[in-house]
Amino acid sequence: MISISHRALERLAAASRIAVLTGAGISAESGVPTFRGAEGLWRKFRPEDLATPEAFARDPRLVWEWYQWRRELIASLSPNAGHLALVELEKRSDEFLLITQNVDGLHDKAGSKRTVKLHGDLWTLRCTGCSIEFEDRRAALPELPPRCRCGRLLRPAVVWFGEPLPRKAWERAVEAAARCDIFISAGTSGVVYPAASLPLIAKRAGAYLIEVNVESTALSHLADEVILGRAAAVLPKLVAQPSPAGRQDLATT
Ligand code: NAD
């Protein structure tokens, strides 16, 4: 049973400015492993020990093998009802920004348009020498580590631990958080900064904060409404129009 207050549904229906932050949890039901779940482990390495500039400098092939594994895993996966609900929300909102920490491209695949990718994109490669960026959607790359035409190594155009976020993306995210009436945080543990500060920025600026997660997180104490449940089950209910009155107790599968 998913419990969503009538107030939250009403606030969402009345909001004209909406910002949404998504994390690995929204893609979990599409089959993408989260970092912090046990299923997120790959050959006993912690993501924090692979997704770093130091790891890439030390062993680019190992880091690329991990990314290749993730690309192969994700290539055949489809967006779920949570991704699709956010496309609906975007369509009916005047001002909307979907801020994602995910690098899997599933929001794009679902049809989201007004998005900011805070942590980059697994399907874009960047040269460590000439900095050229280009999309390469092949699940398996023929050579690991791949090289640029200029001869230098290519890397995934994602933000690694210890690296700054892309400036423009971050500025757009902060602006949307500071302006929105409603901020929804879905499927994120709230421990990866600076992304985790966005709900706080929104809250301080007066937004109504809704969290969707299967468990309490570091952000739960800030939220006006914590909805416990799977993003793929909760978001479609949340985005549906409000019922006449009272608290909605929604049976889900
Ligand atoms: P995280 O792994 O730290 O946390 C995932 C959160 O999702 C947890 O709080 C968990 O309780 C919740 N969750 C799990 N299943 C859920 C479901 N079905 N519905 C709702 N919530 C669910 O992920 P994070 O907060 O995004 O931060 C970790 C970093 O990992 C980010 O930088 C992100 O870029 C990266 N990452 C991305 C992907 C991806 O692109 N899909 C996958 C793994 C990690």
PDB file of C-alpha atoms and ligand atoms in Angstrom:
ATOM      1  CA  MET A   1       0.000   0.000   0.000  1.00  0.00           C
ATOM      2  CA  ILE A   2       1.350   3.409  -0.981  1.00  0.00           C
ATOM      3  CA  SER A   3       0.163   6.349   1.078  1.00  0.00           C
ATOM      4  CA  ILE A   4       0.156   9.809  -0.497  1.00  0.00           C
ATOM      5  CA  SER A   5      -1.472  12.747   1.264  1.00  0.00           C
ATOM      6  CA  HIS A   6      -4.163  14.691  -0.532  1.00  0.00           C
ATOM      7  CA  ARG A   7      -2.156  17.808   0.267  1.00  0.00           C
ATOM      8  CA  ALA A   8       0.839  16.541  -1.702  1.00  0.00           C
ATOM      9  CA  LEU A   9      -1.360  15.677  -4.697  1.00  0.00           C
ATOM     10  CA  GLU A  10      -3.027  19.082  -4.542  1.00  0.00           C
ATOM     11  CA  ARG A  11       0.236  20.955  -4.195  1.00  0.00           C
ATOM     12  CA  LEU A  12       1.581  19.104  -7.212  1.00  0.00           C
ATOM     13  CA  ALA A  13      -1.539  19.714  -9.282  1.00  0.00           C
ATOM     14  CA  ALA A  14      -1.427  23.449  -8.458  1.00  0.00           C
ATOM     15  CA  ALA A  15       2.312  23.889  -8.983  1.00  0.00           C
ATOM     16  CA  SER A  16       3.506  25.757 -12.043  1.00  0.00           C
ATOM     17  CA  ARG A  17       7.216  25.374 -11.366  1.00  0.00           C
ATOM     18  CA  ILE A  18       8.461  21.847 -10.761  1.00  0.00           C
ATOM     19  CA  ALA A  19      11.950  20.468 -10.263  1.00  0.00           C
ATOM     20  CA  VAL A  20      12.721  16.770  -9.955  1.00  0.00           C
ATOM     21  CA  LEU A  21      15.965  15.151  -8.828  1.00  0.00           C
ATOM     22  CA  THR A  22      16.437  11.508  -9.720  1.00  0.00           C
ATOM     23  CA  GLY A  23      19.059   8.973  -8.667  1.00  0.00           C
ATOM     24  CA  ALA A  24      19.968   5.384  -9.321  1.00  0.00           C
ATOM     25  CA  GLY A  25      16.807   4.107  -7.565  1.00  0.00           C
ATOM     26  CA  ILE A  26      14.512   5.240 -10.386  1.00  0.00           C
ATOM     27  CA  SER A  27      16.364   2.986 -12.820  1.00  0.00           C
ATOM     28  CA  ALA A  28      16.619   0.036 -10.424  1.00  0.00           C
ATOM     29  CA  GLU A  29      13.375  -1.463 -11.698  1.00  0.00           C
ATOM     30  CA  SER A  30      14.564  -1.202 -15.271  1.00  0.00           C
ATOM     31  CA  GLY A  31      17.378  -3.515 -14.187  1.00  0.00           C
ATOM     32  CA  VAL A  32      20.207  -1.001 -13.634  1.00  0.00           C
ATOM     33  CA  PRO A  33      22.060  -1.824 -10.414  1.00  0.00           C
ATOM     34  CA  THR A  34      22.371   0.978  -7.845  1.00  0.00           C
ATOM     35  CA  PHE A  35      25.793   1.707  -6.368  1.00  0.00           C
ATOM     36  CA  ARG A  36      24.835   1.102  -2.804  1.00  0.00           C
ATOM     37  CA  GLY A  37      22.830  -2.088  -3.198  1.00  0.00           C
ATOM     38  CA  ALA A  38      24.631  -5.427  -2.884  1.00  0.00           C
ATOM     39  CA  GLU A  39      23.801  -6.084  -6.521  1.00  0.00           C
ATOM     40  CA  GLY A  40      25.831  -3.021  -7.439  1.00  0.00           C
ATOM     41  CA  LEU A  41      29.137  -4.770  -6.865  1.00  0.00           C
ATOM     42  CA  TRP A  42      31.316  -5.719  -9.828  1.00  0.00           C
ATOM     43  CA  ARG A  43      34.226  -8.128  -9.358  1.00  0.00           C
ATOM     44  CA  LYS A  44      34.406  -7.056  -5.700  1.00  0.00           C
ATOM     45  CA  PHE A  45      35.429  -3.490  -6.629  1.00  0.00           C
ATOM     46  CA  ARG A  46      33.607  -0.610  -5.006  1.00  0.00           C
ATOM     47  CA  PRO A  47      32.375   1.995  -7.555  1.00  0.00           C
ATOM     48  CA  GLU A  48      34.190   4.626  -5.479  1.00  0.00           C
ATOM     49  CA  ASP A  49      37.463   2.835  -6.339  1.00  0.00           C
ATOM     50  CA  LEU A  50      36.750   2.695 -10.079  1.00  0.00           C
ATOM     51  CA  ALA A  51      34.914   5.927 -10.857  1.00  0.00           C
ATOM     52  CA  THR A  52      37.858   8.203 -10.086  1.00  0.00           C
ATOM     53  CA  PRO A  53      40.501  10.013 -12.149  1.00  0.00           C
ATOM     54  CA  GLU A  54      43.168   8.210 -10.100  1.00  0.00           C
ATOM     55  CA  ALA A  55      41.784   4.769 -10.969  1.00  0.00           C
ATOM     56  CA  PHE A  56      41.705   5.722 -14.659  1.00  0.00           C
ATOM     57  CA  ALA A  57      45.285   7.000 -14.558  1.00  0.00           C
ATOM     58  CA  ARG A  58      46.404   3.797 -12.808  1.00  0.00           C
ATOM     59  CA  ASP A  59      44.517   1.258 -14.899  1.00  0.00           C
ATOM     60  CA  PRO A  60      42.395   2.673 -17.750  1.00  0.00           C
ATOM     61  CA  ARG A  61      41.633  -0.800 -19.080  1.00  0.00           C
ATOM     62  CA  LEU A  62      40.138  -1.967 -15.772  1.00  0.00           C
ATOM     63  CA  VAL A  63      38.000   1.170 -15.505  1.00  0.00           C
ATOM     64  CA  TRP A  64      36.873   0.744 -19.101  1.00  0.00           C
ATOM     65  CA  GLU A  65      36.016  -2.938 -18.496  1.00  0.00           C
ATOM     66  CA  TRP A  66      33.700  -1.806 -15.749  1.00  0.00           C
ATOM     67  CA  TYR A  67      32.076   0.820 -18.017  1.00  0.00           C
ATOM     68  CA  GLN A  68      31.830  -1.714 -20.819  1.00  0.00           C
ATOM     69  CA  TRP A  69      30.023  -4.053 -18.425  1.00  0.00           C
ATOM     70  CA  ARG A  70      27.615  -1.265 -17.492  1.00  0.00           C
ATOM     71  CA  ARG A  71      27.062  -0.219 -21.118  1.00  0.00           C
ATOM     72  CA  GLU A  72      26.331  -3.811 -22.137  1.00  0.00           C
ATOM     73  CA  LEU A  73      23.971  -4.219 -19.205  1.00  0.00           C
ATOM     74  CA  ILE A  74      22.073  -0.990 -19.841  1.00  0.00           C
ATOM     75  CA  ALA A  75      21.945  -1.037 -23.665  1.00  0.00           C
ATOM     76  CA  SER A  76      19.010  -3.427 -23.849  1.00  0.00           C
ATOM     77  CA  LEU A  77      17.051  -1.982 -20.911  1.00  0.00           C
ATOM     78  CA  SER A  78      13.903   0.110 -21.175  1.00  0.00           C
ATOM     79  CA  PRO A  79      12.553   3.002 -19.149  1.00  0.00           C
ATOM     80  CA  ASN A  80       9.976   2.011 -16.523  1.00  0.00           C
ATOM     81  CA  ALA A  81       6.720   3.584 -15.355  1.00  0.00           C
ATOM     82  CA  GLY A  82       8.652   5.978 -13.089  1.00  0.00           C
ATOM     83  CA  HIS A  83      10.603   7.464 -16.006  1.00  0.00           C
ATOM     84  CA  LEU A  84       7.387   7.673 -18.057  1.00  0.00           C
ATOM     85  CA  ALA A  85       5.440   9.418 -15.272  1.00  0.00           C
ATOM     86  CA  LEU A  86       8.052  12.177 -15.267  1.00  0.00           C
ATOM     87  CA  VAL A  87       7.551  12.650 -19.020  1.00  0.00           C
ATOM     88  CA  GLU A  88       3.818  13.191 -18.324  1.00  0.00           C
ATOM     89  CA  LEU A  89       4.611  15.638 -15.530  1.00  0.00           C
ATOM     90  CA  GLU A  90       6.927  17.583 -17.824  1.00  0.00           C
ATOM     91  CA  LYS A  91       4.269  17.789 -20.560  1.00  0.00           C
ATOM     92  CA  ARG A  92       1.724  19.412 -18.298  1.00  0.00           C
ATOM     93  CA  SER A  93       4.122  21.767 -16.451  1.00  0.00           C
ATOM     94  CA  ASP A  94       4.868  25.350 -17.495  1.00  0.00           C
ATOM     95  CA  GLU A  95       8.263  25.400 -15.895  1.00  0.00           C
ATOM     96  CA  PHE A  96       9.937  22.057 -15.355  1.00  0.00           C
ATOM     97  CA  LEU A  97      13.420  20.683 -14.948  1.00  0.00           C
ATOM     98  CA  LEU A  98      14.418  17.069 -14.492  1.00  0.00           C
ATOM     99  CA  ILE A  99      17.798  16.967 -12.810  1.00  0.00           C
ATOM    100  CA  THR A 100      19.309  13.511 -12.931  1.00  0.00           C
ATOM    101  CA  GLN A 101      22.378  11.991 -11.356  1.00  0.00           C
ATOM    102  CA  ASN A 102      21.956   8.976 -13.609  1.00  0.00           C
ATOM    103  CA  VAL A 103      24.261   8.335 -16.511  1.00  0.00           C
ATOM    104  CA  ASP A 104      22.191   5.543 -18.097  1.00  0.00           C
ATOM    105  CA  GLY A 105      20.239   7.640 -20.641  1.00  0.00           C
ATOM    106  CA  LEU A 106      16.882   6.100 -19.645  1.00  0.00           C
ATOM    107  CA  HIS A 107      15.193   9.491 -19.126  1.00  0.00           C
ATOM    108  CA  ASP A 108      16.123  10.379 -22.735  1.00  0.00           C
ATOM    109  CA  LYS A 109      14.857   7.015 -23.924  1.00  0.00           C
ATOM    110  CA  ALA A 110      11.562   7.644 -22.079  1.00  0.00           C
ATOM    111  CA  GLY A 111      11.124  10.980 -23.864  1.00  0.00           C
ATOM    112  CA  SER A 112      12.092  13.549 -21.217  1.00  0.00           C
ATOM    113  CA  LYS A 113      13.252  16.779 -22.858  1.00  0.00           C
ATOM    114  CA  ARG A 114      13.889  19.388 -20.181  1.00  0.00           C
ATOM    115  CA  THR A 115      16.718  17.573 -18.444  1.00  0.00           C
ATOM    116  CA  VAL A 116      20.045  18.304 -16.860  1.00  0.00           C
ATOM    117  CA  LYS A 117      22.547  15.489 -16.477  1.00  0.00           C
ATOM    118  CA  LEU A 118      24.569  16.400 -13.428  1.00  0.00           C
ATOM    119  CA  HIS A 119      26.905  13.434 -13.665  1.00  0.00           C
ATOM    120  CA  GLY A 120      27.228  13.160 -17.432  1.00  0.00           C
ATOM    121  CA  ASP A 121      26.287  10.353 -19.770  1.00  0.00           C
ATOM    122  CA  LEU A 122      27.597   6.826 -20.224  1.00  0.00           C
ATOM    123  CA  TRP A 123      26.960   7.021 -23.974  1.00  0.00           C
ATOM    124  CA  THR A 124      29.209  10.030 -24.557  1.00  0.00           C
ATOM    125  CA  LEU A 125      32.981   9.685 -24.824  1.00  0.00           C
ATOM    126  CA  ARG A 126      35.504  12.450 -24.207  1.00  0.00           C
ATOM    127  CA  CYS A 127      39.146  12.621 -25.253  1.00  0.00           C
ATOM    128  CA  THR A 128      41.604  13.104 -22.403  1.00  0.00           C
ATOM    129  CA  GLY A 129      43.867  14.990 -24.842  1.00  0.00           C
ATOM    130  CA  CYS A 130      41.906  17.187 -27.269  1.00  0.00           C
ATOM    131  CA  SER A 131      38.681  17.157 -25.151  1.00  0.00           C
ATOM    132  CA  ILE A 132      36.460  16.349 -28.150  1.00  0.00           C
ATOM    133  CA  GLU A 133      33.142  14.783 -27.066  1.00  0.00           C
ATOM    134  CA  PHE A 134      30.940  12.529 -29.141  1.00  0.00           C
ATOM    135  CA  GLU A 135      28.139  10.021 -28.711  1.00  0.00           C
ATOM    136  CA  ASP A 136      28.944   6.338 -29.149  1.00  0.00           C
ATOM    137  CA  ARG A 137      26.014   4.061 -28.434  1.00  0.00           C
ATOM    138  CA  ARG A 138      27.738   0.768 -29.196  1.00  0.00           C
ATOM    139  CA  ALA A 139      27.319  -1.445 -26.136  1.00  0.00           C
ATOM    140  CA  ALA A 140      30.679  -3.124 -26.705  1.00  0.00           C
ATOM    141  CA  LEU A 141      33.593  -1.021 -27.890  1.00  0.00           C
ATOM    142  CA  PRO A 142      36.018  -2.887 -30.154  1.00  0.00           C
ATOM    143  CA  GLU A 143      39.145  -1.724 -28.328  1.00  0.00           C
ATOM    144  CA  LEU A 144      39.655  -1.217 -24.597  1.00  0.00           C
ATOM    145  CA  PRO A 145      40.681   1.341 -23.591  1.00  0.00           C
ATOM    146  CA  PRO A 146      39.390   3.210 -26.666  1.00  0.00           C
ATOM    147  CA  ARG A 147      41.568   5.874 -28.258  1.00  0.00           C
ATOM    148  CA  CYS A 148      40.781   9.164 -29.943  1.00  0.00           C
ATOM    149  CA  ARG A 149      41.907   9.964 -33.492  1.00  0.00           C
ATOM    150  CA  CYS A 150      44.491  12.242 -31.885  1.00  0.00           C
ATOM    151  CA  GLY A 151      46.026   9.178 -30.225  1.00  0.00           C
ATOM    152  CA  ARG A 152      45.112   9.937 -26.608  1.00  0.00           C
ATOM    153  CA  LEU A 153      42.809   7.836 -24.433  1.00  0.00           C
ATOM    154  CA  LEU A 154      39.060   8.327 -24.521  1.00  0.00           C
ATOM    155  CA  ARG A 155      37.117   8.292 -21.267  1.00  0.00           C
ATOM    156  CA  PRO A 156      33.409   8.115 -20.494  1.00  0.00           C
ATOM    157  CA  ALA A 157      31.986  11.652 -20.277  1.00  0.00           C
ATOM    158  CA  VAL A 158      30.759  11.098 -16.742  1.00  0.00           C
ATOM    159  CA  VAL A 159      31.642  12.924 -13.551  1.00  0.00           C
ATOM    160  CA  TRP A 160      33.929  10.835 -11.398  1.00  0.00           C
ATOM    161  CA  PHE A 161      34.237  11.059  -7.635  1.00  0.00           C
ATOM    162  CA  GLY A 162      36.359  14.098  -6.800  1.00  0.00           C
ATOM    163  CA  GLU A 163      35.612  15.890 -10.086  1.00  0.00           C
ATOM    164  CA  PRO A 164      33.563  19.081 -10.353  1.00  0.00           C
ATOM    165  CA  LEU A 165      30.114  19.005 -11.923  1.00  0.00           C
ATOM    166  CA  PRO A 166      29.622  20.572 -15.366  1.00  0.00           C
ATOM    167  CA  ARG A 167      29.205  24.279 -14.502  1.00  0.00           C
ATOM    168  CA  LYS A 168      26.215  25.109 -16.714  1.00  0.00           C
ATOM    169  CA  ALA A 169      24.319  21.974 -15.678  1.00  0.00           C
ATOM    170  CA  TRP A 170      24.876  22.782 -12.021  1.00  0.00           C
ATOM    171  CA  GLU A 171      23.814  26.410 -12.449  1.00  0.00           C
ATOM    172  CA  ARG A 172      20.585  25.365 -14.188  1.00  0.00           C
ATOM    173  CA  ALA A 173      19.889  22.836 -11.432  1.00  0.00           C
ATOM    174  CA  VAL A 174      20.443  25.370  -8.644  1.00  0.00           C
ATOM    175  CA  GLU A 175      18.260  27.945 -10.403  1.00  0.00           C
ATOM    176  CA  ALA A 176      15.433  25.444 -10.852  1.00  0.00           C
ATOM    177  CA  ALA A 177      15.706  24.301  -7.225  1.00  0.00           C
ATOM    178  CA  ALA A 178      15.588  27.899  -5.990  1.00  0.00           C
ATOM    179  CA  ARG A 179      12.567  28.817  -8.177  1.00  0.00           C
ATOM    180  CA  CYS A 180      10.331  25.771  -7.961  1.00  0.00           C
ATOM    181  CA  ASP A 181       7.040  25.388  -6.056  1.00  0.00           C
ATOM    182  CA  ILE A 182       7.510  21.634  -5.778  1.00  0.00           C
ATOM    183  CA  PHE A 183      10.735  19.677  -5.596  1.00  0.00           C
ATOM    184  CA  ILE A 184      10.568  15.893  -5.977  1.00  0.00           C
ATOM    185  CA  SER A 185      13.547  13.780  -4.984  1.00  0.00           C
ATOM    186  CA  ALA A 186      13.165  10.240  -6.315  1.00  0.00           C
ATOM    187  CA  GLY A 187      15.405   7.209  -5.895  1.00  0.00           C
ATOM    188  CA  THR A 188      18.420   8.989  -4.508  1.00  0.00           C
ATOM    189  CA  SER A 189      20.270   8.201  -1.292  1.00  0.00           C
ATOM    190  CA  GLY A 190      21.102  11.881  -0.754  1.00  0.00           C
ATOM    191  CA  VAL A 191      24.702  11.193   0.157  1.00  0.00           C
ATOM    192  CA  VAL A 192      26.426  12.243  -3.069  1.00  0.00           C
ATOM    193  CA  TYR A 193      27.241  15.967  -2.994  1.00  0.00           C
ATOM    194  CA  PRO A 194      26.715  18.549  -4.337  1.00  0.00           C
ATOM    195  CA  ALA A 195      23.576  16.993  -5.904  1.00  0.00           C
ATOM    196  CA  ALA A 196      22.240  16.196  -2.434  1.00  0.00           C
ATOM    197  CA  SER A 197      22.201  19.906  -1.546  1.00  0.00           C
ATOM    198  CA  LEU A 198      19.530  20.667  -4.191  1.00  0.00           C
ATOM    199  CA  PRO A 199      16.556  19.562  -2.043  1.00  0.00           C
ATOM    200  CA  LEU A 200      17.875  21.793   0.750  1.00  0.00           C
ATOM    201  CA  ILE A 201      18.189  24.761  -1.628  1.00  0.00           C
ATOM    202  CA  ALA A 202      14.592  24.187  -2.748  1.00  0.00           C
ATOM    203  CA  LYS A 203      13.297  23.818   0.790  1.00  0.00           C
ATOM    204  CA  ARG A 204      15.038  26.989   1.991  1.00  0.00           C
ATOM    205  CA  ALA A 205      13.518  28.891  -0.931  1.00  0.00           C
ATOM    206  CA  GLY A 206      10.033  27.769   0.149  1.00  0.00           C
ATOM    207  CA  ALA A 207       9.341  24.764  -2.081  1.00  0.00           C
ATOM    208  CA  TYR A 208       7.208  21.827  -0.976  1.00  0.00           C
ATOM    209  CA  LEU A 209       9.550  18.858  -0.860  1.00  0.00           C
ATOM    210  CA  ILE A 210       8.421  15.344  -1.755  1.00  0.00           C
ATOM    211  CA  GLU A 211      10.714  12.346  -1.403  1.00  0.00           C
ATOM    212  CA  VAL A 212      10.099   9.002  -3.101  1.00  0.00           C
ATOM    213  CA  ASN A 213      12.278   6.114  -1.981  1.00  0.00           C
ATOM    214  CA  VAL A 214      11.978   2.518  -0.794  1.00  0.00           C
ATOM    215  CA  GLU A 215      13.557   3.535   2.518  1.00  0.00           C
ATOM    216  CA  SER A 216      14.324   6.615   4.611  1.00  0.00           C
ATOM    217  CA  THR A 217      17.355   8.568   3.471  1.00  0.00           C
ATOM    218  CA  ALA A 218      19.637  11.362   4.585  1.00  0.00           C
ATOM    219  CA  LEU A 219      17.100  13.770   3.030  1.00  0.00           C
ATOM    220  CA  SER A 220      13.927  12.387   4.628  1.00  0.00           C
ATOM    221  CA  HIS A 221      13.974  14.722   7.625  1.00  0.00           C
ATOM    222  CA  LEU A 222      13.754  17.719   5.269  1.00  0.00           C
ATOM    223  CA  ALA A 223      10.789  16.452   3.282  1.00  0.00           C
ATOM    224  CA  ASP A 224       7.204  17.668   3.660  1.00  0.00           C
ATOM    225  CA  GLU A 225       6.067  14.310   2.321  1.00  0.00           C
ATOM    226  CA  VAL A 226       8.037  11.073   2.366  1.00  0.00           C
ATOM    227  CA  ILE A 227       6.434   8.467   0.136  1.00  0.00           C
ATOM    228  CA  LEU A 228       7.857   5.035   0.803  1.00  0.00           C
ATOM    229  CA  GLY A 229       7.664   2.784  -2.209  1.00  0.00           C
ATOM    230  CA  ARG A 230       9.159   1.914  -5.565  1.00  0.00           C
ATOM    231  CA  ALA A 231       9.552   4.883  -7.876  1.00  0.00           C
ATOM    232  CA  ALA A 232       7.904   2.930 -10.720  1.00  0.00           C
ATOM    233  CA  ALA A 233       4.820   2.431  -8.552  1.00  0.00           C
ATOM    234  CA  VAL A 234       4.712   5.773  -6.713  1.00  0.00           C
ATOM    235  CA  LEU A 235       5.472   8.297  -9.463  1.00  0.00           C
ATOM    236  CA  PRO A 236       2.548   7.298 -11.732  1.00  0.00           C
ATOM    237  CA  LYS A 237       0.182   7.649  -8.722  1.00  0.00           C
ATOM    238  CA  LEU A 238       1.723  10.945  -7.700  1.00  0.00           C
ATOM    239  CA  VAL A 239       1.461  12.387 -11.165  1.00  0.00           C
ATOM    240  CA  ALA A 240      -2.172  11.301 -11.543  1.00  0.00           C
ATOM    241  CA  GLN A 241      -4.758  14.010 -10.850  1.00  0.00           C
ATOM    242  CA  PRO A 242      -5.782  14.503  -7.182  1.00  0.00           C
ATOM    243  CA  SER A 243      -8.829  12.752  -5.762  1.00  0.00           C
ATOM    244  CA  PRO A 244     -11.615  14.846  -4.198  1.00  0.00           C
ATOM    245  CA  ALA A 245     -10.504  14.628  -0.557  1.00  0.00           C
ATOM    246  CA  GLY A 246      -8.607  12.848   2.146  1.00  0.00           C
ATOM    247  CA  ARG A 247      -5.502  10.768   2.143  1.00  0.00           C
ATOM    248  CA  GLN A 248      -5.017   8.385  -0.738  1.00  0.00           C
ATOM    249  CA  ASP A 249      -4.165   4.864   0.221  1.00  0.00           C
ATOM    250  CA  LEU A 250      -3.313   3.238  -3.015  1.00  0.00           C
ATOM    251  CA  ALA A 251      -2.957  -0.446  -3.414  1.00  0.00           C
ATOM    252  CA  THR A 252      -0.100  -1.284  -5.735  1.00  0.00           C
ATOM    253  CA  THR A 253       1.250  -4.420  -7.190  1.00  0.00           C
TER     254      THR A 253
HETATM  255  P1  NAD B   1      22.575   5.383  -4.687  1.00  0.00           P
HETATM  256  O1  NAD B   1      22.973   4.068  -5.257  1.00  0.00           O
HETATM  257  O2  NAD B   1      23.436   6.032  -3.684  1.00  0.00           O
HETATM  258  O3  NAD B   1      21.133   5.252  -4.001  1.00  0.00           O
HETATM  259  C1  NAD B   1      20.049   4.691  -4.643  1.00  0.00           C
HETATM  260  C2  NAD B   1      18.802   5.038  -3.830  1.00  0.00           C
HETATM  261  O4  NAD B   1      17.685   4.508  -4.514  1.00  0.00           O
HETATM  262  C3  NAD B   1      18.785   4.440  -2.417  1.00  0.00           C
HETATM  263  O5  NAD B   1      18.392   5.437  -1.498  1.00  0.00           O
HETATM  264  C4  NAD B   1      17.724   3.332  -2.491  1.00  0.00           C
HETATM  265  O6  NAD B   1      17.020   3.171  -1.282  1.00  0.00           O
HETATM  266  C5  NAD B   1      16.827   3.883  -3.568  1.00  0.00           C
HETATM  267  N1  NAD B   1      16.071   2.894  -4.320  1.00  0.00           N
HETATM  268  C6  NAD B   1      16.455   1.638  -4.694  1.00  0.00           C
HETATM  269  N2  NAD B   1      15.500   1.062  -5.436  1.00  0.00           N
HETATM  270  C7  NAD B   1      14.493   1.971  -5.528  1.00  0.00           C
HETATM  271  C8  NAD B   1      13.238   1.967  -6.179  1.00  0.00           C
HETATM  272  N3  NAD B   1      12.804   0.909  -6.888  1.00  0.00           N
HETATM  273  N4  NAD B   1      12.453   3.062  -6.069  1.00  0.00           N
HETATM  274  C9  NAD B   1      12.863   4.155  -5.358  1.00  0.00           C
HETATM  275  N5  NAD B   1      14.046   4.209  -4.729  1.00  0.00           N
HETATM  276  C10 NAD B   1      14.849   3.132  -4.814  1.00  0.00           C
HETATM  277  O7  NAD B   1      22.306   6.313  -5.928  1.00  0.00           O
HETATM  278  P2  NAD B   1      22.363   7.887  -6.106  1.00  0.00           P
HETATM  279  O8  NAD B   1      21.694   8.550  -4.965  1.00  0.00           O
HETATM  280  O9  NAD B   1      21.885   8.142  -7.481  1.00  0.00           O
HETATM  281  O10 NAD B   1      23.919   8.303  -6.042  1.00  0.00           O
HETATM  282  C11 NAD B   1      24.991   7.504  -6.429  1.00  0.00           C
HETATM  283  C12 NAD B   1      25.721   7.881  -7.687  1.00  0.00           C
HETATM  284  O11 NAD B   1      25.635   6.734  -8.490  1.00  0.00           O
HETATM  285  C13 NAD B   1      25.199   8.964  -8.556  1.00  0.00           C
HETATM  286  O12 NAD B   1      26.262   9.810  -8.818  1.00  0.00           O
HETATM  287  C14 NAD B   1      24.814   8.305  -9.896  1.00  0.00           C
HETATM  288  O13 NAD B   1      25.361   9.033 -10.962  1.00  0.00           O
HETATM  289  C15 NAD B   1      25.506   7.004  -9.852  1.00  0.00           C
HETATM  290  N6  NAD B   1      24.787   5.842 -10.401  1.00  0.00           N
HETATM  291  C16 NAD B   1      24.009   5.960 -11.518  1.00  0.00           C
HETATM  292  C17 NAD B   1      23.334   4.863 -12.001  1.00  0.00           C
HETATM  293  C18 NAD B   1      22.474   5.019 -13.219  1.00  0.00           C
HETATM  294  O14 NAD B   1      22.802   5.810 -14.112  1.00  0.00           O
HETATM  295  N7  NAD B   1      21.353   4.300 -13.293  1.00  0.00           N
HETATM  296  C19 NAD B   1      23.415   3.626 -11.355  1.00  0.00           C
HETATM  297  C20 NAD B   1      24.232   3.527 -10.236  1.00  0.00           C
HETATM  298  C21 NAD B   1      24.893   4.653  -9.763  1.00  0.00           C
END
